[in-house]
Amino acid sequence: MVGIGGAAESTDMVLNIGPQHPSTHGVLRLKLVLDGERIVHAEPVIGYMHRGAEKLFEARDYRQIVMLANRHDWLSAFSNELGVVLAVERMLGMEVPERAVWLRTLLAELNRVLNHLMFLGSYPLELGGITPIFYAFTEREKLQHVMEEVSGGRMHYMFNRVGGLKEDLPAGWTGRARAAVDDVRSRMDRIDDLVLGNEIFRGRTRGVGALSADAVHAYGVSGPIGRASGVDFDLRRDEPYLAYGELGDVLKVVTREEGDCLARFECLLEQTHNSLDLADACLDRLGELPPGPVNQRLPKVLKAPEGHTYAWTENPLGINGYYLVSKGEKTPYRLKLRSASYNNIQVLTELLPDTLVADMVAILGSMFFVVGDIDK
């Protein structure tokens, strides 16, 4: 008989990941309870970046709230702006010029590609592969250049306006945009081969962090994460807005059934290819349209009529919704934001338990969230 005392008994340990940690995409804190190397309980602790944007909306007029709205997901600024102006236009019963509709669709898809390229590069980096992020940023810079030329901004574009867009395109811009799209498409196979062809990456992600379709529905998970679990839902197809109703032959909703980290990455990658195709289709349509206005003339003081509405869009990371309540003033009475990352990150309480700490980074990185989109 060998006496080893109480040291043989397992003891739960509480481990804090963050709020400043390389694997958390920003100031997110994960409170983990561990039994050895296995996670027993996980709790995302949020609020470290909270700005109170929803309350600030109530003190800004309908032109100023666009500036507040485009900052919560700083990788999807154009799409964030779009949801706000669509809500206000719906309240006003305003029709937007056809040219502005197609331009908005084009810029939304370019913004989607910019968002996805960031995660396509940063996710392999978190698993130890540094090369893909250099390729991803090289391609991002080409698209950033055309977005900056048209809007004047690199991240916070401030190009949407109630009634359309800020201004028309610079001369020759569509040709430069098409060249940038073609250039990015021609080099996307480098990311395909480097990452999906890497057996270490596949070993770290295949079968890891499988998310069920039931959990997707229960937590309101959306976007590429939800579709990777077999939930075939995309607002661009299912409740078309902008010009997506006319792009049904080009739009492809990418889904997988496995729901694991690899499936989420594959959905993101394939969706990037499709967004480039959609951008080309929008450029083709813009070339056929006659010259015309890209916005509506607005009164000096813009007031939305009394009432309420909800406008939701398929943002790069998932469903983004704005619930607007107006009392007939020049500022919203209430503007509630439903962000994609907020719902997506809550499912970690169900996804992380019974996994290894070593797999936690792989799972967390595959959730593709922006912390500002969680904290609002």
XYZ file of C-alpha atoms in Angstrom:
376
model
C 0.000 0.000 0.000
C 1.353 3.400 -0.964
C -0.253 6.412 0.709
C -0.455 9.459 -1.563
C -2.776 11.612 0.553
C -5.153 14.242 -0.778
C -2.965 15.172 -3.732
C -4.640 12.478 -5.838
C -8.038 14.142 -5.600
C -8.995 16.326 -8.548
C -9.653 19.970 -7.751
C -11.587 22.366 -9.952
C -9.632 25.455 -10.938
C -11.082 28.768 -12.059
C -9.104 30.287 -14.933
C -9.613 33.768 -16.428
C -8.834 34.127 -20.116
C -8.639 37.870 -20.706
C -9.932 40.489 -20.721
C -6.611 41.141 -22.509
C -5.541 37.930 -24.203
C -4.237 37.126 -27.718
C -7.042 34.663 -28.402
C -10.004 36.843 -27.478
C -10.113 39.304 -30.448
C -10.194 42.184 -27.979
C -11.344 42.864 -24.449
C -13.493 39.796 -23.862
C -13.090 37.807 -20.641
C -13.782 34.096 -20.415
C -14.239 32.645 -16.942
C -13.454 28.936 -17.159
C -13.818 26.226 -14.524
C -11.342 23.446 -15.254
C -10.985 19.859 -14.177
C -7.392 19.225 -15.163
C -7.146 20.164 -18.850
C -10.868 19.826 -19.492
C -13.340 22.713 -19.306
C -16.253 22.052 -16.965
C -18.000 25.428 -17.168
C -17.514 28.537 -19.314
C -18.922 32.014 -18.867
C -18.254 34.890 -21.292
C -17.933 38.122 -19.284
C -18.704 41.118 -21.459
C -19.005 44.878 -21.053
C -15.381 46.050 -21.047
C -15.942 48.104 -24.229
C -19.520 49.214 -23.580
C -20.132 52.754 -24.915
C -23.868 53.009 -24.373
C -24.456 53.558 -28.098
C -28.170 52.781 -27.847
C -28.625 55.608 -25.333
C -26.454 57.964 -27.403
C -28.753 57.349 -30.391
C -31.520 59.152 -28.484
C -29.476 62.384 -28.310
C -28.453 62.506 -31.989
C -30.527 63.379 -35.034
C -31.069 61.018 -37.946
C -27.988 62.241 -39.794
C -25.703 61.965 -36.767
C -26.698 58.448 -35.704
C -25.087 57.060 -38.868
C -21.718 57.969 -37.358
C -22.535 56.110 -34.121
C -23.932 53.064 -35.900
C -20.943 52.283 -38.093
C -18.551 51.762 -35.177
C -19.832 48.769 -33.196
C -18.498 46.260 -35.736
C -15.513 48.137 -37.086
C -14.943 45.532 -39.802
C -18.474 45.999 -41.210
C -18.950 49.765 -41.047
C -20.798 50.140 -44.347
C -23.259 47.380 -43.477
C -23.889 48.908 -40.037
C -24.703 52.290 -41.594
C -26.982 50.613 -44.083
C -29.285 49.116 -41.445
C -29.900 52.505 -39.819
C -30.712 54.376 -43.016
C -32.982 51.545 -44.218
C -34.953 51.811 -40.951
C -35.351 55.591 -41.262
C -36.273 55.358 -44.956
C -38.915 52.768 -44.126
C -40.399 55.089 -41.493
C -40.466 57.926 -44.036
C -41.845 55.726 -46.834
C -38.954 56.938 -48.971
C -37.924 55.422 -52.301
C -34.196 55.449 -53.015
C -32.909 56.034 -56.601
C -32.162 52.806 -58.469
C -28.536 53.760 -58.978
C -28.092 54.178 -55.214
C -29.705 50.776 -54.575
C -27.191 48.981 -56.797
C -24.275 50.998 -55.444
C -25.250 50.143 -51.888
C -25.436 46.451 -52.804
C -21.996 46.584 -54.429
C -20.362 48.374 -51.494
C -22.038 46.056 -48.969
C -20.525 43.027 -50.719
C -17.072 44.628 -50.923
C -17.360 45.359 -47.198
C -18.307 41.703 -46.625
C -15.164 40.554 -48.416
C -13.030 42.937 -46.314
C -14.570 41.552 -43.129
C -14.102 37.919 -44.132
C -10.514 38.385 -45.288
C -9.613 39.648 -41.827
C -10.863 36.446 -40.183
C -9.501 34.192 -42.943
C -6.067 35.581 -42.079
C -6.352 35.952 -38.298
C -7.843 32.523 -37.540
C -4.855 30.523 -38.866
C -2.606 32.990 -37.002
C -4.244 32.006 -33.716
C -3.491 28.365 -34.508
C 0.171 29.047 -35.255
C 0.228 29.845 -38.988
C 1.488 33.354 -39.682
C 1.708 33.336 -43.504
C -2.035 33.506 -44.387
C -2.530 36.846 -42.653
C 0.053 38.497 -44.915
C -1.810 37.261 -47.998
C -5.182 38.260 -46.522
C -4.007 41.782 -45.737
C -2.459 42.168 -49.181
C -5.854 41.426 -50.753
C -7.678 43.596 -48.222
C -5.501 46.563 -49.120
C -6.573 46.398 -52.771
C -10.231 46.567 -51.811
C -9.586 49.121 -49.069
C -8.094 51.384 -51.703
C -11.245 51.463 -53.854
C -13.483 51.835 -50.782
C -11.355 54.723 -49.556
C -11.431 56.384 -52.977
C -15.206 56.343 -53.175
C -15.978 57.293 -49.554
C -12.909 59.016 -48.118
C -12.684 56.592 -45.174
C -10.703 53.432 -44.602
C -12.770 51.868 -41.817
C -15.663 54.195 -40.952
C -16.924 55.090 -44.396
C -19.811 57.453 -43.523
C -21.050 57.049 -47.099
C -24.699 56.097 -46.503
C -27.256 58.848 -46.140
C -30.987 58.752 -45.515
C -32.303 58.691 -49.081
C -29.228 57.245 -50.753
C -25.497 57.856 -50.688
C -23.280 60.834 -49.910
C -22.240 61.488 -53.513
C -21.751 59.869 -56.900
C -18.740 57.797 -57.916
C -15.407 59.301 -58.984
C -14.731 59.135 -62.713
C -13.456 55.706 -63.755
C -14.080 54.168 -60.329
C -16.098 51.193 -61.559
C -13.202 50.096 -63.773
C -10.759 50.284 -60.894
C -13.201 48.428 -58.615
C -13.620 45.648 -61.177
C -9.845 45.330 -61.540
C -9.485 45.077 -57.745
C -12.199 42.393 -57.517
C -10.589 40.383 -60.331
C -7.171 40.724 -58.694
C -8.426 39.492 -55.323
C -10.295 36.582 -56.895
C -7.218 35.471 -58.839
C -5.233 35.171 -55.599
C -7.839 33.624 -53.290
C -6.547 30.151 -54.123
C -3.419 30.955 -52.081
C -5.530 31.085 -48.927
C -7.431 27.961 -50.015
C -4.238 25.986 -50.518
C -2.286 27.389 -47.579
C -4.984 26.835 -44.981
C -7.417 24.174 -46.122
C -4.551 22.155 -47.594
C -2.658 22.214 -44.282
C -3.015 18.958 -42.366
C -2.123 20.624 -39.046
C -4.931 23.182 -39.494
C -7.391 20.438 -40.393
C -6.252 18.362 -37.423
C -6.839 21.290 -35.046
C -10.311 22.123 -36.436
C -12.020 19.008 -37.806
C -14.549 17.658 -35.282
C -13.633 20.366 -32.754
C -16.303 22.631 -31.250
C -19.272 21.090 -33.062
C -22.342 23.315 -32.699
C -25.763 21.710 -33.183
C -28.564 23.251 -35.216
C -30.764 23.187 -32.093
C -28.235 25.348 -30.231
C -28.106 27.748 -33.182
C -31.872 28.235 -32.967
C -31.918 28.438 -29.170
C -29.265 31.154 -28.925
C -30.146 33.105 -32.075
C -26.801 32.369 -33.725
C -26.662 33.615 -37.309
C -24.362 34.263 -40.246
C -21.624 31.851 -41.382
C -21.540 30.263 -37.900
C -25.208 29.301 -38.034
C -25.034 28.139 -41.648
C -22.021 25.939 -40.840
C -24.346 23.961 -38.547
C -26.851 23.325 -41.320
C -29.212 26.254 -40.622
C -29.959 27.440 -44.164
C -30.939 31.065 -43.518
C -29.740 34.212 -45.256
C -31.747 37.434 -45.296
C -30.365 38.370 -48.708
C -32.283 35.431 -50.167
C -35.093 34.861 -47.646
C -36.161 38.512 -47.140
C -34.440 40.348 -50.003
C -33.509 43.992 -49.544
C -31.524 46.409 -51.743
C -30.978 44.660 -55.105
C -30.585 41.108 -53.784
C -33.989 40.100 -55.142
C -32.559 40.493 -58.659
C -29.348 38.611 -57.846
C -30.893 35.231 -57.055
C -29.018 33.518 -59.890
C -25.654 34.708 -58.500
C -26.276 34.609 -54.751
C -25.270 31.299 -53.195
C -26.058 30.540 -49.547
C -23.125 28.468 -48.312
C -23.949 25.798 -45.721
C -22.288 22.825 -44.030
C -23.692 20.099 -41.804
C -20.747 19.352 -39.483
C -20.959 22.552 -37.391
C -17.303 22.289 -36.304
C -14.463 24.813 -36.522
C -13.448 23.595 -39.975
C -17.006 23.930 -41.310
C -17.217 27.507 -40.025
C -13.959 28.428 -41.758
C -15.066 26.733 -45.008
C -18.360 28.665 -44.956
C -16.511 31.934 -44.490
C -14.077 31.175 -47.310
C -16.709 30.031 -49.796
C -18.923 33.004 -48.943
C -16.008 35.319 -49.765
C -15.798 33.817 -53.259
C -19.549 34.340 -53.725
C -19.379 37.971 -52.554
C -16.773 38.668 -55.237
C -19.183 37.202 -57.824
C -22.003 39.391 -56.466
C -19.757 42.444 -56.705
C -19.101 41.664 -60.372
C -22.835 41.289 -61.032
C -23.494 44.694 -59.406
C -20.775 46.323 -61.500
C -22.346 44.825 -64.640
C -25.756 46.251 -63.697
C -24.309 49.662 -62.853
C -22.718 49.770 -66.303
C -26.188 49.337 -67.861
C -27.896 52.063 -65.797
C -28.171 55.574 -67.210
C -26.602 58.445 -65.247
C -28.837 59.661 -62.470
C -29.046 60.804 -58.860
C -27.752 58.711 -55.968
C -29.729 60.420 -53.209
C -32.929 62.266 -52.395
C -33.238 65.909 -51.435
C -33.985 66.157 -47.721
C -35.375 68.965 -45.581
C -32.953 70.889 -43.412
C -34.451 69.275 -40.289
C -35.325 65.628 -40.880
C -38.085 64.206 -38.679
C -39.387 60.640 -38.863
C -43.170 60.270 -38.403
C -44.495 58.794 -35.176
C -44.385 55.018 -35.146
C -41.931 52.136 -35.031
C -40.211 49.763 -37.423
C -37.567 47.034 -37.477
C -34.963 46.804 -40.230
C -32.616 43.841 -40.339
C -29.821 43.047 -42.738
C -27.460 40.137 -43.393
C -24.248 41.648 -42.063
C -20.934 39.841 -42.664
C -21.031 38.270 -39.169
C -24.775 37.553 -39.098
C -28.121 39.247 -38.571
C -27.920 42.928 -37.663
C -31.189 44.608 -36.692
C -32.321 48.078 -35.666
C -35.654 48.588 -33.873
C -36.538 52.256 -34.339
C -39.231 54.011 -32.306
C -40.109 57.604 -33.231
C -42.262 60.220 -31.513
C -42.140 62.497 -34.542
C -39.003 64.342 -33.461
C -35.671 64.828 -35.216
C -34.047 62.260 -32.857
C -35.102 58.635 -32.272
C -37.198 58.022 -29.162
C -35.546 54.582 -28.994
C -33.136 52.729 -31.258
C -32.412 49.172 -30.166
C -29.507 47.364 -31.804
C -29.512 43.603 -32.338
C -25.918 42.764 -33.217
C -24.679 39.464 -34.628
C -21.683 38.964 -32.318
C -23.724 39.449 -29.127
C -25.883 36.389 -29.835
C -23.125 34.351 -31.422
C -20.793 34.612 -28.429
C -23.409 33.539 -25.863
C -23.401 30.006 -27.241
C -19.880 29.520 -25.817
C -21.521 28.579 -22.496
C -22.809 25.469 -24.255
C -19.977 24.938 -26.741
C -16.898 25.038 -24.488
C -17.793 22.643 -21.612
C -16.258 19.159 -21.981
C -13.584 20.411 -24.392
C -9.855 20.731 -23.740
C -8.190 24.042 -22.932
C -5.965 23.492 -25.980
C -9.082 23.438 -28.192
C -10.555 26.548 -26.575
C -8.476 28.903 -28.747
C -9.512 27.038 -31.917
C -13.198 27.222 -30.948
C -13.070 30.853 -29.869
C -11.331 31.986 -33.057
C -13.890 30.170 -35.221
C -16.772 32.185 -33.735
C -15.683 35.210 -35.853
C -16.815 37.985 -33.528
C -15.897 41.631 -32.944
C -15.942 42.699 -29.302
C -17.391 46.138 -30.070
C -20.307 44.315 -31.734
C -20.929 42.471 -28.457
C -20.685 45.413 -26.081
C -22.332 48.086 -28.292
